[in-house]
Coordinates of C-alpha atoms and ligand atoms in Angstrom, one line a residue:
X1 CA 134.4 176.1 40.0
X2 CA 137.1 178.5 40.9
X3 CA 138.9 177.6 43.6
X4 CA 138.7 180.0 47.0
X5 CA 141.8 182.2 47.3
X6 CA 143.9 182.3 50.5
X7 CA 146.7 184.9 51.3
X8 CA 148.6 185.3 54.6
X9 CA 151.6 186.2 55.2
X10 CA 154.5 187.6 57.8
X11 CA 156.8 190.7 58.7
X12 CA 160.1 189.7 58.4
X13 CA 161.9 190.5 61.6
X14 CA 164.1 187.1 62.5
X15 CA 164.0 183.9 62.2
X16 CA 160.2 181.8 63.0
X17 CA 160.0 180.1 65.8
X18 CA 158.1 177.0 66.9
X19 CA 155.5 179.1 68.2
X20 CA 155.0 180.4 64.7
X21 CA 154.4 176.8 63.5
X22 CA 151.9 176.0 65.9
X23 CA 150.0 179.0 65.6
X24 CA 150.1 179.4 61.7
X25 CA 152.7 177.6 59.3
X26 CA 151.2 174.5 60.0
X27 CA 147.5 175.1 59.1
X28 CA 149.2 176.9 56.1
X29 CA 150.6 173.6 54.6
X30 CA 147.8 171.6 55.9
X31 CA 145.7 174.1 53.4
X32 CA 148.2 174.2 50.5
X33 CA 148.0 170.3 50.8
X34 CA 144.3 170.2 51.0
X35 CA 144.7 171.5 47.0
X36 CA 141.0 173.0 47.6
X37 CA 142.9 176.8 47.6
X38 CA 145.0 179.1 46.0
X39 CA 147.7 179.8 48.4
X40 CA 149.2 183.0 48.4
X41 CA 151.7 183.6 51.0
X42 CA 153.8 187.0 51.2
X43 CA 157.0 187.6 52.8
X44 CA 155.7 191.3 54.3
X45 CA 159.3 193.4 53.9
X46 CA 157.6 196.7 52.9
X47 CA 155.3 196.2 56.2
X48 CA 158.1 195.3 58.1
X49 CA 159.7 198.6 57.2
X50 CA 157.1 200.9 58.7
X51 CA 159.0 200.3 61.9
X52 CA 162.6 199.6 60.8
X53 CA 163.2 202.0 57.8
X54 CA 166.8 202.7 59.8
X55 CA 167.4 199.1 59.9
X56 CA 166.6 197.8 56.2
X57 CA 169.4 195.6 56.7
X58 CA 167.6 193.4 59.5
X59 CA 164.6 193.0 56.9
X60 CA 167.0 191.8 54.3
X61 CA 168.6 189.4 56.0
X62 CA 165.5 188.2 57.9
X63 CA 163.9 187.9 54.4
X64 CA 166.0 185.1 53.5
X65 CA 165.2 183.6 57.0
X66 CA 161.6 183.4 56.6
X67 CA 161.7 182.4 52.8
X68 CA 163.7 179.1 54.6
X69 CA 161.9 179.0 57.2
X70 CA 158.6 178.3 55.2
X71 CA 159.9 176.0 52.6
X72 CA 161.3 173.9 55.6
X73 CA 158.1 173.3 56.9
X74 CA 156.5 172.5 53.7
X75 CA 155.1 175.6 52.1
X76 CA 155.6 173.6 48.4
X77 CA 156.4 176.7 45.6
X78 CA 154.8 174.5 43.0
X79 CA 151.5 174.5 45.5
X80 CA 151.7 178.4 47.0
X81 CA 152.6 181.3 45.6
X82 CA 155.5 182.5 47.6
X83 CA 156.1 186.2 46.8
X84 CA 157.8 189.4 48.2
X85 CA 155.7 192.5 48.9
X86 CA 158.5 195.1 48.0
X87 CA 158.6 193.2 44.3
X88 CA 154.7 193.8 43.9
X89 CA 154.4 198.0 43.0
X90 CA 150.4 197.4 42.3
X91 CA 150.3 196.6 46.2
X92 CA 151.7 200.1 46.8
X93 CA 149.0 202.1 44.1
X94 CA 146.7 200.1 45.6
X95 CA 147.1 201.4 48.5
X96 CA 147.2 205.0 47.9
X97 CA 143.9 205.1 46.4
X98 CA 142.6 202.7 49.5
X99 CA 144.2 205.6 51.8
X100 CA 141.6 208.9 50.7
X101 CA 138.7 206.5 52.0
X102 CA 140.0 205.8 55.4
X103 CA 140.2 208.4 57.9
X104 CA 143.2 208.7 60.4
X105 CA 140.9 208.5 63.4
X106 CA 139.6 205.1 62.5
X107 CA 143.3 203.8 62.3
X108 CA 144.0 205.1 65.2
X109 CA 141.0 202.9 66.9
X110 CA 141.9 200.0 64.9
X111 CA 142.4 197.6 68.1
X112 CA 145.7 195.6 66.4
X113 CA 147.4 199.2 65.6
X114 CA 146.6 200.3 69.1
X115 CA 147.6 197.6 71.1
X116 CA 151.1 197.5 68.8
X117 CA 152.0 201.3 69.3
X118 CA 151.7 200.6 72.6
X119 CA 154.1 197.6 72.9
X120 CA 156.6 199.5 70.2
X121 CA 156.7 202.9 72.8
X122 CA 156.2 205.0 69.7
X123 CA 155.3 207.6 72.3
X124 CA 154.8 210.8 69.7
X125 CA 156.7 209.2 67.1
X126 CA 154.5 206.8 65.0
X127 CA 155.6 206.7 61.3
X128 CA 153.0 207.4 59.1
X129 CA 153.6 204.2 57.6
X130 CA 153.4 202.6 60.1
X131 CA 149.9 204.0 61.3
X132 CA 148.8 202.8 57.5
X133 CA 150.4 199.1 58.0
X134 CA 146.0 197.9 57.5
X135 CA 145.7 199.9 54.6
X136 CA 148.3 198.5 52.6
X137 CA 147.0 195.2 54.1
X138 CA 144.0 195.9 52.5
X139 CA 145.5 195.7 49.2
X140 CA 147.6 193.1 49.9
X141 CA 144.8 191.1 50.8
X142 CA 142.6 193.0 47.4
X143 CA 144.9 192.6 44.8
X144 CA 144.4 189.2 45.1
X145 CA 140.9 188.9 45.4
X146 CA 141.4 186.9 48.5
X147 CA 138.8 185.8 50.3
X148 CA 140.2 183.6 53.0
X149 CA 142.8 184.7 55.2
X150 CA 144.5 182.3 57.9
X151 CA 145.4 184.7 60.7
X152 CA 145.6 184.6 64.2
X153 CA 141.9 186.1 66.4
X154 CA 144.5 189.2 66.7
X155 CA 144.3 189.5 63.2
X156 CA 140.6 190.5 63.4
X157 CA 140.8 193.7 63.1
X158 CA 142.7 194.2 60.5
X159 CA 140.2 192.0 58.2
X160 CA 137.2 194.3 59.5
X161 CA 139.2 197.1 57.9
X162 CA 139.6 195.2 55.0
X163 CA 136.3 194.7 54.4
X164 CA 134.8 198.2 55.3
X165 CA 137.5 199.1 52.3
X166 CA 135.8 196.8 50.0
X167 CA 132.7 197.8 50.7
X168 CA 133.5 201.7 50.6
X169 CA 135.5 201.5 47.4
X170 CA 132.9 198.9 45.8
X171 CA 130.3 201.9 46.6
X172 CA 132.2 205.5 46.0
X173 CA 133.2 204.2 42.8
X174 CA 130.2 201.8 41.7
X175 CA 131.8 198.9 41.0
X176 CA 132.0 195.2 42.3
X177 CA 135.8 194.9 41.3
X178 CA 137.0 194.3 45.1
X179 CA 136.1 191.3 47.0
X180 CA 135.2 190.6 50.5
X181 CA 137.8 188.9 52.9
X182 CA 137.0 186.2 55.9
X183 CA 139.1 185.2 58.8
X184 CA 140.0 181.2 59.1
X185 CA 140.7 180.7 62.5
X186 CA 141.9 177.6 63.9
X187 CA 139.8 175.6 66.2
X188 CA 140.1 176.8 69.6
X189 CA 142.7 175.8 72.0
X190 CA 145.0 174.1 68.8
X191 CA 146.4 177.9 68.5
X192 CA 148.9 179.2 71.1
X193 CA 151.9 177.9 72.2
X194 CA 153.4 179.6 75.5
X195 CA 157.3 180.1 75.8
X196 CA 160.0 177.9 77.1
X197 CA 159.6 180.2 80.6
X198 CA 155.6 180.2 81.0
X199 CA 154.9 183.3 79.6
X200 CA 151.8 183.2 77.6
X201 CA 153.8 184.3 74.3
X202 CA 157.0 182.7 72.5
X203 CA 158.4 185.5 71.0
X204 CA 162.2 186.7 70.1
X205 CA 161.6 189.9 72.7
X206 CA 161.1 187.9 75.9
X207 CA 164.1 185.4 75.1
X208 CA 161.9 182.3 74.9
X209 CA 161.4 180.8 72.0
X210 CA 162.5 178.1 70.0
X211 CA 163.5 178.3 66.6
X212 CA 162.8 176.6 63.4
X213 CA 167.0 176.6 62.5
X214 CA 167.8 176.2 66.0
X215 CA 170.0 172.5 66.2
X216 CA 169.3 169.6 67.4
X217 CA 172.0 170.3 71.0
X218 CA 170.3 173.7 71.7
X219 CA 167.0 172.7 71.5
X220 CA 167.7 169.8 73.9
X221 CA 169.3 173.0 76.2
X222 CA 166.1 174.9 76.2
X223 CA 163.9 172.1 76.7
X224 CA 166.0 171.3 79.4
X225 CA 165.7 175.0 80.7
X226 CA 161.7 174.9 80.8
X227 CA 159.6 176.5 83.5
X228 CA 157.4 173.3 84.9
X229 CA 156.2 173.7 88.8
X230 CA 158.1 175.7 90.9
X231 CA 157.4 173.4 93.8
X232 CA 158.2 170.2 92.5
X233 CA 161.2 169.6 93.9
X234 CA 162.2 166.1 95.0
X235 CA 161.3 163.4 92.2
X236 CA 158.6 161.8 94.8
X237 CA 156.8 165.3 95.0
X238 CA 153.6 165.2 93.5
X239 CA 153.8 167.4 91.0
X240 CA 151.4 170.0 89.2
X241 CA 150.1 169.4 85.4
X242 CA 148.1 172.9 85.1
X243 CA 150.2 175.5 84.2
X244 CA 153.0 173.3 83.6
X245 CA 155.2 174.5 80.2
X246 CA 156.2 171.0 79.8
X247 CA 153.0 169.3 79.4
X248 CA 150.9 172.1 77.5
X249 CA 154.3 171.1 74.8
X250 CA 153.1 167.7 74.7
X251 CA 149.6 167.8 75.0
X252 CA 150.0 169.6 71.4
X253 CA 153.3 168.0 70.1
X254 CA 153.0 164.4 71.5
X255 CA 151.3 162.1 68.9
X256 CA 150.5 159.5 71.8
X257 CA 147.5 161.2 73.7
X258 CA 148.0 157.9 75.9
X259 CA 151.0 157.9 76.8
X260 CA 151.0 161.8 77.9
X261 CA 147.8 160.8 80.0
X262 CA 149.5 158.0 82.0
X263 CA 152.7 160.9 82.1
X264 CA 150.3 163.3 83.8
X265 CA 148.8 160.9 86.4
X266 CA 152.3 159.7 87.6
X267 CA 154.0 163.4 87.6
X268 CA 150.6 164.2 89.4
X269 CA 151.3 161.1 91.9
X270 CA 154.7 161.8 92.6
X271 CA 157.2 159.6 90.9
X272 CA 158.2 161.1 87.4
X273 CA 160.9 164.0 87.6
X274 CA 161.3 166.6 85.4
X275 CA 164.6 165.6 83.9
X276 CA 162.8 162.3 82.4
X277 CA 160.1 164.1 81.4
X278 CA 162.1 167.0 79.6
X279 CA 163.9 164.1 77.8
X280 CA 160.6 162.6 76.5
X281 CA 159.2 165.9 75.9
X282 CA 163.2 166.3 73.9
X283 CA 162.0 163.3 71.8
X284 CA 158.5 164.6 70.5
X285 CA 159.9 167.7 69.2
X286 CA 162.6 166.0 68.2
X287 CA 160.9 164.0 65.6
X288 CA 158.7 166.8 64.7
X289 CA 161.8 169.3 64.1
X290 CA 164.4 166.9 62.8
X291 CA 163.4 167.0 59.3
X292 CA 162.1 170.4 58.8
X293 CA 165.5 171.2 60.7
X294 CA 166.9 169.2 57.3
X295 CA 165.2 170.6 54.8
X296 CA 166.2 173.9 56.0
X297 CA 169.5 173.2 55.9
X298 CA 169.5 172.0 52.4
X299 CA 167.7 175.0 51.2
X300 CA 170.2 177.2 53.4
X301 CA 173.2 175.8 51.2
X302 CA 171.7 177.1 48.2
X303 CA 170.6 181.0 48.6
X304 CA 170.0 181.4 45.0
X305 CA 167.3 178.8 44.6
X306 CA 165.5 180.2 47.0
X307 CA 166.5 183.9 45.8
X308 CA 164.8 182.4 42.4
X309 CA 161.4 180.9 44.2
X310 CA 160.9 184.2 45.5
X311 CA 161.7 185.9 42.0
X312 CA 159.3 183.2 40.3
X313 CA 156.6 183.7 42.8
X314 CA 156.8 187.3 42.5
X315 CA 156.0 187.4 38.7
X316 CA 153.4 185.4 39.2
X317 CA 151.9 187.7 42.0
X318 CA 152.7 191.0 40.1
X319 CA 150.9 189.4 36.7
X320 CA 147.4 188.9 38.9
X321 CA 148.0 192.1 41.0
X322 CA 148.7 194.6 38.4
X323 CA 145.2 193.1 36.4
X324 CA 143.1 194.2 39.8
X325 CA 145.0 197.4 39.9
X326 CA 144.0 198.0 36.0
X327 CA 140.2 197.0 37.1
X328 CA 140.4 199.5 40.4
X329 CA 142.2 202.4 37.9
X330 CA 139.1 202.0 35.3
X331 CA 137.1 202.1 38.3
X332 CA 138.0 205.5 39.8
X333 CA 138.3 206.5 36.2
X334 CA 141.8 206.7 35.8
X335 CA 142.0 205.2 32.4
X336 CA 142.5 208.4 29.9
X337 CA 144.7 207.1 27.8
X338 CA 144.0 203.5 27.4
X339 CA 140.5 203.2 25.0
Ligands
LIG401 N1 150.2 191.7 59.5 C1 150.9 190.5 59.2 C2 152.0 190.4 60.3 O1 151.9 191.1 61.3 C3 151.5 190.4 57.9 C4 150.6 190.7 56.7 C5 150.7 191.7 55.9 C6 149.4 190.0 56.4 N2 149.7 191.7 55.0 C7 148.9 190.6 55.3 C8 148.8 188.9 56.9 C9 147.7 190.2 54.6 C10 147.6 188.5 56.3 C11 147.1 189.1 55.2 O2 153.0 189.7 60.2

């Protein structure tokens, strides 16, 4: 049997962060390991665009970034596809014709679009493009045939969307060439991972995150910085375990459920202070980041190789992209030259 086909991917803005990993990279190589999927995972520079097209040098050079950052965690090139949407022009046809079946008002209610002109203060100015971002996700998504898509509950949304496409196109035009998209969430609670200061986000915006390159010294600095209980002072205090930075990090980093148990009742006690428990805390991520920290830094000496993955992974995407695009053209008709 066919194998089900996966495809996520990310804007390149910056560098991924550890809050990335938790909440996606990770259940991306647990998949590409499973070997039940074909893994498609797309660096999203044309999407990232649709809010930077003044800045093309930040998407270039955060390109690169995420193209490390993913094979440092393990996202194997000879397991995924690893491609770049700007090298894939099917995904931009694709998109125009997806475009005349979706009307501006229903973008403008799509929930994930809403909620991110908001944050971005677009006020009057929202790029088209930008507006359009789940239409050209649609084909990303599309030309693939995709059916499984590993994305955050924010995500959902944008795979609704999707799927009213599908179903539109698959009717206007008579045909079952486009397939049907699900979300794979994660199990509950195994998803978010708050930043170093509390807030319920990591991200690059609010300054607390840390990073997949950061090294091994600044990583000890901003564990060292983390927001625990404001009111535990003195190392006798008891101390709070709700709402505490520290231990939400270890209930989903540390591999001994025990140990962080026995932590919890003692901090809770009055006893443990949070310079010990920082340094423990220092240790679990430690041996979690030390050797994707390596392999980064192995990949990071040698730009071209990873220039070439990308190059390699492209083909391969374009080949299977540019045969739906030939099935969607024949659908709509467009074929009045080729039989
Ligand atoms: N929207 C995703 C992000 O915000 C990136 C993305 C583009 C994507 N196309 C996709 C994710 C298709 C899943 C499927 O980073």
């Amino acid at each position: 049997m066919a194998k089900e086909i996966l495809l996520t991917g990310d804007r390149p803005t910056g560098k991924l962060h550890i809050g990335h990993y938790i909440g996606s990279l990770k259940n991306r190589v647990k998949l590409q390991n499973s070997g039940q999927y074909d893994s498609y995972i797309m660096i999203a520079d044309t999407q990232a665009l649709t809010d930077n097209a003044r800045n093309p040098e930040k998407i270039r050079q955060s390109l690169i970034e995420v193209a490390l950052d993913y094979l440092a965690v393990g996202i194997d090139p000879e397991k995924a596809t690893i491609f770049v949407q700007s090298q894939i022009p099917a995904l931009f046809e694709l998109t125009a014709y997806y475009m005349d079946l979706v009307t501006v008002a229903r973008l403008e209610r799509n929930p994930t679009v809403k909620t991110e002109i908001k944050q971005k203060d677009f006020k009057d100015s929202i790029p088209i493009g930008f507006l359009n971002y789940p239409v050209s996700q649609a084909a990303d998504i599309t030309a693939f045939k995709a059916t499984l898509i590993p994305v955050g509950d924010d995500q959902e949304p944008m795979l609704e969307q999707t799927r009213e496409i599908v179903r539109t196109f698959n009717r206007v035009y008579q045909s079952n060439v486009l397939v049907e998209p699900k979300g794979y969430f994660a199990p509950a609670g195994s998803g978010r991972l708050p930043g170093l200061d509390g807030n319920a986000k990591m991200s690059k915006s609010l300054g607390n995150a840390i990073y997949l390159a950061d090294d091994a010294k600044t990583v000890t600095q901003k564990v060292m910085s983390m927001y625990t209980d404001p009111k535990h002072i003195h190392v006798s205090d008891p101390g709070q375990v709700a709402g505490n930075t520290v231990f939400t990090y270890l209930d989903i980093f540390a591999p001994d459920k025990a140990k962080v148990a026995e932590l919890k009742a003692q901090y809770q006690a009055g006893g443990l202070g949070d310079v010990q428990l920082k340094r423990y805390l220092n240790e679990v991520l430690e041996a979690e980041l030390a050797p994707i920290r390596e392999r980064r830094e192995r990949y990071a000496k040698h730009p071209d190789e990873v220039y070439e993955i990308l190059q390699a992974g492209s083909a391969r995407a374009n080949r299977v992209a540019a045969k739906t695009l030939a099935e969607v053209r024949d659908a709509i008709g467009l074929n009045y030259f080729n039989n």
